[in-house]
PDB file of C-alpha atoms in Angstrom:
ATOM      1  CA  UNK A   1     109.794  75.351  60.792  1.00  0.00           C
ATOM      2  CA  UNK A   2     112.135  75.333  57.777  1.00  0.00           C
ATOM      3  CA  UNK A   3     112.102  78.405  55.562  1.00  0.00           C
ATOM      4  CA  UNK A   4     113.349  78.020  51.973  1.00  0.00           C
ATOM      5  CA  UNK A   5     116.479  80.068  51.278  1.00  0.00           C
ATOM      6  CA  UNK A   6     116.194  79.917  47.479  1.00  0.00           C
ATOM      7  CA  UNK A   7     113.730  81.980  45.470  1.00  0.00           C
ATOM      8  CA  UNK A   8     112.842  81.184  41.871  1.00  0.00           C
ATOM      9  CA  UNK A   9     111.676  84.169  39.855  1.00  0.00           C
ATOM     10  CA  UNK A  10     110.616  82.901  36.441  1.00  0.00           C
ATOM     11  CA  UNK A  11     107.686  81.910  34.301  1.00  0.00           C
ATOM     12  CA  UNK A  12     106.942  78.208  33.715  1.00  0.00           C
ATOM     13  CA  UNK A  13     109.468  77.086  31.098  1.00  0.00           C
ATOM     14  CA  UNK A  14     112.251  74.610  30.374  1.00  0.00           C
ATOM     15  CA  UNK A  15     114.516  76.674  32.623  1.00  0.00           C
ATOM     16  CA  UNK A  16     111.947  76.537  35.414  1.00  0.00           C
ATOM     17  CA  UNK A  17     111.803  72.722  35.313  1.00  0.00           C
ATOM     18  CA  UNK A  18     115.603  72.485  35.302  1.00  0.00           C
ATOM     19  CA  UNK A  19     115.869  74.914  38.220  1.00  0.00           C
ATOM     20  CA  UNK A  20     113.249  73.028  40.264  1.00  0.00           C
ATOM     21  CA  UNK A  21     114.904  69.646  39.705  1.00  0.00           C
ATOM     22  CA  UNK A  22     118.365  71.078  40.440  1.00  0.00           C
ATOM     23  CA  UNK A  23     117.282  72.650  43.719  1.00  0.00           C
ATOM     24  CA  UNK A  24     115.466  69.486  44.817  1.00  0.00           C
ATOM     25  CA  UNK A  25     118.461  67.319  43.823  1.00  0.00           C
ATOM     26  CA  UNK A  26     120.595  69.397  46.189  1.00  0.00           C
ATOM     27  CA  UNK A  27     118.173  68.621  49.012  1.00  0.00           C
ATOM     28  CA  UNK A  28     116.895  72.170  49.272  1.00  0.00           C
ATOM     29  CA  UNK A  29     113.482  73.728  49.078  1.00  0.00           C
ATOM     30  CA  UNK A  30     112.540  76.837  47.149  1.00  0.00           C
ATOM     31  CA  UNK A  31     109.880  79.492  47.045  1.00  0.00           C
ATOM     32  CA  UNK A  32     108.497  80.421  43.635  1.00  0.00           C
ATOM     33  CA  UNK A  33     107.909  84.044  42.738  1.00  0.00           C
ATOM     34  CA  UNK A  34     105.678  84.580  39.731  1.00  0.00           C
ATOM     35  CA  UNK A  35     106.732  87.548  37.556  1.00  0.00           C
ATOM     36  CA  UNK A  36     103.028  88.235  36.958  1.00  0.00           C
ATOM     37  CA  UNK A  37     102.438  89.071  40.627  1.00  0.00           C
ATOM     38  CA  UNK A  38     102.196  92.704  41.704  1.00  0.00           C
ATOM     39  CA  UNK A  39     105.573  94.359  42.321  1.00  0.00           C
ATOM     40  CA  UNK A  40     104.565  95.242  45.883  1.00  0.00           C
ATOM     41  CA  UNK A  41     103.785  91.594  46.643  1.00  0.00           C
ATOM     42  CA  UNK A  42     107.121  90.431  45.227  1.00  0.00           C
ATOM     43  CA  UNK A  43     109.009  93.110  47.173  1.00  0.00           C
ATOM     44  CA  UNK A  44     107.285  92.145  50.416  1.00  0.00           C
ATOM     45  CA  UNK A  45     107.985  88.433  49.982  1.00  0.00           C
ATOM     46  CA  UNK A  46     111.635  89.016  49.070  1.00  0.00           C
ATOM     47  CA  UNK A  47     112.236  91.411  51.960  1.00  0.00           C
ATOM     48  CA  UNK A  48     110.673  89.002  54.485  1.00  0.00           C
ATOM     49  CA  UNK A  49     112.143  85.766  53.132  1.00  0.00           C
ATOM     50  CA  UNK A  50     115.798  86.174  54.173  1.00  0.00           C
ATOM     51  CA  UNK A  51     116.865  84.364  51.006  1.00  0.00           C
ATOM     52  CA  UNK A  52     120.385  83.234  50.101  1.00  0.00           C
ATOM     53  CA  UNK A  53     119.932  82.979  46.321  1.00  0.00           C
ATOM     54  CA  UNK A  54     117.512  84.080  43.613  1.00  0.00           C
ATOM     55  CA  UNK A  55     117.350  81.994  40.437  1.00  0.00           C
ATOM     56  CA  UNK A  56     115.842  83.846  37.513  1.00  0.00           C
ATOM     57  CA  UNK A  57     115.251  83.687  33.783  1.00  0.00           C
ATOM     58  CA  UNK A  58     112.412  83.981  31.339  1.00  0.00           C
ATOM     59  CA  UNK A  59     111.531  81.282  28.864  1.00  0.00           C
ATOM     60  CA  UNK A  60     113.873  80.710  25.944  1.00  0.00           C
ATOM     61  CA  UNK A  61     110.832  80.207  23.762  1.00  0.00           C
ATOM     62  CA  UNK A  62     109.659  83.810  24.047  1.00  0.00           C
ATOM     63  CA  UNK A  63     112.757  85.022  22.223  1.00  0.00           C
ATOM     64  CA  UNK A  64     113.923  87.283  25.018  1.00  0.00           C
ATOM     65  CA  UNK A  65     116.233  84.948  26.941  1.00  0.00           C
ATOM     66  CA  UNK A  66     117.430  85.962  30.384  1.00  0.00           C
ATOM     67  CA  UNK A  67     116.810  89.442  31.639  1.00  0.00           C
ATOM     68  CA  UNK A  68     119.481  91.373  33.433  1.00  0.00           C
ATOM     69  CA  UNK A  69     118.318  92.911  36.701  1.00  0.00           C
ATOM     70  CA  UNK A  70     116.501  96.182  36.351  1.00  0.00           C
ATOM     71  CA  UNK A  71     114.460  98.443  38.563  1.00  0.00           C
ATOM     72  CA  UNK A  72     111.147  97.424  37.010  1.00  0.00           C
ATOM     73  CA  UNK A  73     110.837  93.954  38.551  1.00  0.00           C
ATOM     74  CA  UNK A  74     111.235  95.016  42.179  1.00  0.00           C
ATOM     75  CA  UNK A  75     113.950  92.489  43.035  1.00  0.00           C
ATOM     76  CA  UNK A  76     116.915  94.829  42.697  1.00  0.00           C
ATOM     77  CA  UNK A  77     115.646  97.234  45.349  1.00  0.00           C
ATOM     78  CA  UNK A  78     114.660  94.695  47.996  1.00  0.00           C
ATOM     79  CA  UNK A  79     117.287  91.962  47.668  1.00  0.00           C
ATOM     80  CA  UNK A  80     120.953  91.938  48.612  1.00  0.00           C
ATOM     81  CA  UNK A  81     121.630  88.270  47.869  1.00  0.00           C
ATOM     82  CA  UNK A  82     123.296  86.868  44.733  1.00  0.00           C
ATOM     83  CA  UNK A  83     121.187  86.183  41.656  1.00  0.00           C
ATOM     84  CA  UNK A  84     121.771  83.269  39.282  1.00  0.00           C
ATOM     85  CA  UNK A  85     120.694  83.755  35.654  1.00  0.00           C
ATOM     86  CA  UNK A  86     120.071  80.598  33.623  1.00  0.00           C
ATOM     87  CA  UNK A  87     119.251  80.074  29.960  1.00  0.00           C
ATOM     88  CA  UNK A  88     118.779  77.074  27.692  1.00  0.00           C
ATOM     89  CA  UNK A  89     118.594  79.251  24.592  1.00  0.00           C
ATOM     90  CA  UNK A  90     121.985  78.155  23.195  1.00  0.00           C
ATOM     91  CA  UNK A  91     121.131  74.477  23.718  1.00  0.00           C
ATOM     92  CA  UNK A  92     117.761  74.665  21.957  1.00  0.00           C
ATOM     93  CA  UNK A  93     119.068  75.763  18.570  1.00  0.00           C
TER      94      UNK A  93
END
């Protein structure tokens, strides 16, 4: 059984659609992590997934743009893989 090696940690947004299409275009699969899930659930999934990359960003429409990693989301403590931050904020103005 194939296990996705890419995790997407973001809310539904323009960036989410772009990330999904980009991953699929590369012939890969991904596992979506919803930022609204409990931190314990996210930590468990990340620690068990053996991921190679985490793609993350919040919506450009909420005014906050991408978030740098911090201890509050649970990803920093349980992941050792690279994280890719994306933003369409500059392109939407």
